[in-house]
Amino acid sequence: MKLGLILGFIAPLLVFVIVYLFRFSGYTFTEFINVFLSEKKIITFWGVWCLVGNIALFTFYINTDKFNTAKGIFVITVIYGIGILLLKLLI
């Protein structure tokens, strides 16, 4: 389960960096963070892609019968999802 928690935490961060590099590289990272925190559409865009990354990991671990790791990924995915919703509500 610990591996799932770690993977579930790291995967969205990697997706965040990849999305930045491919979609928002015209901005400096500081500018991107400022735009990210001020635009709900970007929060949704990022959130969906990050959750897709975790869903892919979750599916892989379910299909390889590593259910405890999948549980950890699921827990972190739910936490990220709630965090994204709260961030959208607060901004």
Phi, psi and omega in degrees: 000325180299319178299318178297319178296318180293312180297318179295332178280318186283321184305313179296328177294319176295318177297320178302314180293318180296316178298318177301312183295322184270330187251330188234025185292349176289343178263150166290162182297323179295316177298318180299316179298318179297316177294318180303315182284346181256349183243115180296328181297322180290324177298316178296314180303310180296315182300317179298313182294322178293320178291326175298321177300317179290325178296320178298314177299314180302313180299317179301313183288329174293315182292338177261014176059033175254075191290327179293319177296318178299322178299317179298317178297318180298316180301312180294324178298318178296318179297315177300316180300315178295319179299319179296316178298317179295320178299318178295323180290326185278338182264000000 
